[in-house]
Amino acid sequence: MNQNEIFMEYVKGRDLSGIPRFWRRNLKILAYILKEVAEAIDFMHKDDILHGDLKPDDILISKEGDVKMTDFDAAVKIKRLGSAYPEGRELGCLCEITYSTTEYAPDFTSKYVAQELIKSQSVVVNFMKNILINQKKDTPGWIALKRKELNFNVKAFPTKESDVFSFAATVVGLFKTRNEASYDKGLDSNLAKIINEALDPSPNKRPAIKKVLKCLESLPCCTTDEFKKLAAEVQELEMSPYTKKESKKH
């Protein structure tokens, strides 16, 4: 067979957007999860790999209590970025050539994308900051904003700074329900401060993920055994079986 096959792990559990409501209100549980995610990003950044499109749906929590990061469709290696080398230049090892604009297309999620990757008229940054830091409500205008209404800049490649922004926006997203209502924001003041910094419109003013991780490590959180027990008790969401709809006869 002349084709490539990719085998992916099936993770029994839930993604971060579907965790139990009481988890969102328990800062010890959240601190544990966020620390695990920040450690994963820090590990990637040390190897100069960028996720590129981090959001709650990309963070899975298994029944065994493992926190896993997924969806690397937008991930890039920094040394292959076209901004650093001429397009298509070989980098000295097999298959390691710079990305071309036809090979890599940006794939961002509107509510979690850093401002520098989209045109300035986007309202992402101010609204994301207002939800958590300034404790303001979402406006109908932002809730109704559709992906096609966001105009992306020519700059296609993510950065470490844009990964940090997406992580911070993911934290903000944990304090909202699916219908955009906000939970009580009794967040640790130090964490709130660093999340505020991570949402800064200027990439060079955002902290490195290592600094964010250091803040998370200083927070009280549940133990690994406690979290594994909690994860084991969460009921797995059942998938509805597909039923083919019959066409209506006129």
Coordinates of C-alpha atoms in Angstrom, one line a residue:
M1 CA 0.0 0.0 0.0
N2 CA 1.5 3.3 -1.1
Q3 CA 0.0 5.5 1.6
N4 CA 0.8 6.9 4.9
E5 CA -1.2 6.0 8.0
I6 CA -1.3 7.8 11.3
F7 CA -2.4 5.9 14.4
M8 CA -3.8 8.1 17.2
E9 CA -4.5 7.4 20.8
Y10 CA -8.1 7.3 21.9
V11 CA -8.4 9.1 25.2
K12 CA -11.3 8.1 27.4
G13 CA -12.4 11.2 29.3
R14 CA -13.2 14.8 28.5
D15 CA -11.7 17.9 27.1
L16 CA -11.2 21.0 29.2
S17 CA -14.3 22.7 27.9
G18 CA -16.4 19.7 29.2
I19 CA -15.1 19.3 32.7
P20 CA -17.5 19.2 35.6
R21 CA -18.8 22.6 36.8
F22 CA -17.4 22.1 40.3
W23 CA -13.9 21.6 38.9
R24 CA -14.1 25.1 37.5
R25 CA -14.9 26.6 40.9
N26 CA -12.2 24.6 42.7
L27 CA -9.0 26.6 42.3
K28 CA -6.9 23.7 43.5
I29 CA -8.2 21.5 40.7
L30 CA -7.7 24.2 38.1
A31 CA -4.2 24.9 39.3
Y32 CA -3.3 21.3 38.9
I33 CA -4.6 21.1 35.3
L34 CA -3.2 24.5 34.3
K35 CA 0.2 23.5 35.7
E36 CA 0.2 20.3 33.6
V37 CA -0.6 22.3 30.5
A38 CA 2.0 25.0 31.1
E39 CA 4.6 22.2 31.6
A40 CA 3.7 20.8 28.2
I41 CA 4.0 24.2 26.5
D42 CA 7.3 24.8 28.3
F43 CA 8.6 21.5 27.1
M44 CA 7.7 22.3 23.5
H45 CA 9.1 25.8 23.6
K46 CA 12.4 24.4 24.9
D47 CA 12.6 22.4 21.7
D48 CA 11.5 25.5 19.7
I49 CA 8.2 23.9 18.8
L50 CA 5.0 26.0 18.7
H51 CA 1.5 24.7 19.2
G52 CA -0.1 27.5 17.2
D53 CA -3.8 27.0 18.0
L54 CA -4.2 26.2 21.7
K55 CA -7.8 26.1 23.1
P56 CA -9.8 24.2 25.8
D57 CA -10.9 21.6 23.3
D58 CA -7.2 20.6 22.7
I59 CA -6.6 19.7 26.3
L60 CA -7.9 16.2 27.2
I61 CA -8.2 14.7 30.7
S62 CA -8.3 10.9 30.7
K63 CA -10.1 8.6 33.1
E64 CA -6.6 7.8 34.5
G65 CA -6.1 11.5 35.4
D66 CA -3.6 12.3 32.6
V67 CA -3.7 15.7 31.1
K68 CA -2.9 15.6 27.4
M69 CA -2.4 18.2 24.8
T70 CA -3.7 17.5 21.3
D71 CA -4.4 19.0 17.9
F72 CA -1.0 19.9 16.4
D73 CA -2.3 20.7 13.0
A74 CA -1.0 24.3 13.3
A75 CA 2.2 23.4 15.1
V76 CA 5.5 24.6 13.6
K77 CA 9.2 24.2 14.3
I78 CA 10.8 27.6 14.7
K79 CA 13.9 26.7 12.7
R80 CA 11.6 26.0 9.7
L81 CA 9.9 29.3 9.7
G82 CA 10.1 31.1 6.4
S83 CA 10.8 34.4 8.1
A84 CA 14.2 33.1 9.2
Y85 CA 15.3 31.4 6.0
P86 CA 14.5 31.7 2.3
E87 CA 11.4 29.7 1.3
G88 CA 12.2 26.0 0.5
R89 CA 15.8 26.2 1.7
E90 CA 17.2 22.8 3.0
L91 CA 18.3 22.9 6.6
G92 CA 20.8 20.0 6.6
C93 CA 18.6 17.1 7.6
L94 CA 16.0 14.9 5.9
C95 CA 12.7 16.7 5.3
E96 CA 13.8 19.7 7.2
I97 CA 13.1 22.6 4.8
T98 CA 11.6 25.9 5.5
Y99 CA 7.8 26.2 5.4
S100 CA 6.3 27.6 2.2
T101 CA 3.1 29.7 2.2
T102 CA 1.4 26.9 0.3
E103 CA 2.5 24.2 2.8
Y104 CA 1.5 26.1 5.9
A105 CA -1.8 27.9 6.2
P106 CA -2.8 29.6 9.5
D107 CA -5.6 27.9 11.4
F108 CA -6.5 29.9 14.4
T109 CA -9.6 29.8 16.7
S110 CA -11.0 33.3 17.0
K111 CA -11.6 33.5 20.7
Y112 CA -8.1 32.3 21.6
V113 CA -5.8 33.9 18.9
A114 CA -3.3 36.5 19.7
Q115 CA -4.0 40.0 18.4
E116 CA -0.8 40.3 16.3
L117 CA -2.0 37.4 14.1
I118 CA -5.2 39.2 13.0
K119 CA -6.0 42.7 11.8
S120 CA -6.1 45.4 14.4
Q121 CA -9.9 46.0 14.1
S122 CA -10.5 42.6 15.8
V123 CA -11.9 43.0 19.3
V124 CA -10.3 39.8 20.8
V125 CA -7.8 41.2 23.2
N126 CA -9.9 43.9 24.9
F127 CA -12.9 41.6 25.4
M128 CA -10.9 38.6 26.6
K129 CA -9.2 40.9 29.2
N130 CA -12.4 42.5 30.3
I131 CA -14.1 39.1 31.0
L132 CA -11.6 38.1 33.7
I133 CA -9.4 40.9 34.8
N134 CA -11.8 43.9 34.7
Q135 CA -14.8 41.7 35.5
K136 CA -16.9 43.0 32.7
K137 CA -19.5 41.1 30.8
D138 CA -19.3 39.9 27.2
T139 CA -21.0 42.2 24.8
P140 CA -23.5 40.8 22.2
G141 CA -21.2 42.1 19.5
W142 CA -18.4 39.8 20.5
I143 CA -20.6 36.8 21.1
A144 CA -22.1 37.2 17.6
L145 CA -18.7 37.7 15.9
K146 CA -18.2 35.1 13.3
R147 CA -14.9 33.6 12.2
K148 CA -15.3 34.9 8.7
E149 CA -15.5 38.5 10.1
L150 CA -11.9 38.2 11.4
N151 CA -9.4 39.3 8.8
F152 CA -6.0 37.6 9.3
N153 CA -2.8 39.4 8.8
V154 CA -0.3 38.3 6.2
K155 CA 1.9 37.1 9.0
A156 CA 1.0 33.4 9.1
F157 CA 3.3 31.8 11.7
P158 CA 2.6 31.6 15.4
T159 CA 5.2 32.5 18.0
K160 CA 6.0 31.6 21.6
E161 CA 4.3 34.8 22.6
S162 CA 1.2 33.9 20.7
D163 CA 1.1 30.5 22.4
V164 CA 1.3 32.2 25.8
F165 CA -1.6 34.5 24.8
S166 CA -3.7 31.4 23.7
F167 CA -2.9 29.7 27.0
A168 CA -4.1 32.8 28.9
A169 CA -7.2 33.1 26.8
T170 CA -7.9 29.4 27.6
V171 CA -7.7 30.2 31.3
V172 CA -10.2 32.9 30.8
G173 CA -12.5 30.5 28.9
L174 CA -12.6 28.2 32.0
F175 CA -14.5 30.9 33.9
K176 CA -17.4 31.0 31.4
T177 CA -20.2 28.6 30.6
R178 CA -21.0 27.5 27.1
N179 CA -23.8 30.1 27.0
E180 CA -21.2 32.8 27.9
A181 CA -22.3 33.3 31.5
S182 CA -19.4 33.9 33.8
Y183 CA -18.5 32.1 37.0
D184 CA -17.4 33.7 40.2
K185 CA -13.9 34.9 39.6
G186 CA -12.2 34.3 42.9
L187 CA -8.9 33.8 41.2
D188 CA -5.6 34.1 43.0
S189 CA -4.3 37.7 42.6
N190 CA -0.9 36.6 41.4
L191 CA -2.3 34.3 38.7
A192 CA -4.8 37.0 37.6
K193 CA -1.9 39.5 37.3
I194 CA 0.2 37.2 35.1
I195 CA -2.8 36.2 33.0
N196 CA -3.4 39.9 32.5
E197 CA 0.2 40.3 31.3
A198 CA -0.1 37.3 29.0
L199 CA -3.1 38.9 27.3
D200 CA -1.1 42.1 26.6
P201 CA -1.6 43.3 23.0
S202 CA 2.2 43.7 22.7
P203 CA 3.9 40.3 22.3
N204 CA 7.1 41.6 23.8
K205 CA 5.4 42.5 27.0
R206 CA 4.0 39.0 27.6
P207 CA 5.8 36.7 30.1
A208 CA 7.5 33.6 28.9
I209 CA 5.6 30.4 29.6
K210 CA 8.2 29.5 32.2
K211 CA 7.3 32.5 34.2
V212 CA 3.6 31.5 34.0
L213 CA 4.5 28.0 35.1
K214 CA 6.5 29.3 38.1
C215 CA 3.4 31.2 39.2
L216 CA 1.2 28.1 38.9
E217 CA 3.7 26.0 40.8
S218 CA 3.4 28.5 43.7
L219 CA -0.3 28.0 44.0
P220 CA -2.0 25.4 46.3
C221 CA -3.3 22.5 44.2
C222 CA -4.6 19.0 44.6
T223 CA -2.1 16.1 44.6
T224 CA -1.7 13.7 41.7
D225 CA -3.5 10.9 43.5
E226 CA -6.4 13.2 44.4
F227 CA -6.7 14.3 40.8
K228 CA -6.6 10.8 39.5
K229 CA -9.4 9.9 41.8
L230 CA -11.5 12.8 40.7
A231 CA -10.9 12.0 37.0
A232 CA -11.9 8.4 37.5
E233 CA -15.2 9.5 38.9
V234 CA -16.2 11.7 36.0
Q235 CA -18.7 10.0 33.7
E236 CA -17.6 9.8 30.1
L237 CA -19.7 11.6 27.6
E238 CA -21.7 9.2 25.4
M239 CA -21.6 9.6 21.7
S240 CA -24.9 9.5 20.0
P241 CA -25.1 6.9 17.2
Y242 CA -25.3 8.2 13.7
T243 CA -28.7 7.7 12.1
K244 CA -29.1 8.3 8.4
K245 CA -32.0 10.7 7.7
E246 CA -34.4 9.5 5.2
S247 CA -35.2 12.0 2.5
K248 CA -38.7 13.4 2.6
K249 CA -41.0 12.3 -0.2
H250 CA -43.0 15.0 -1.8

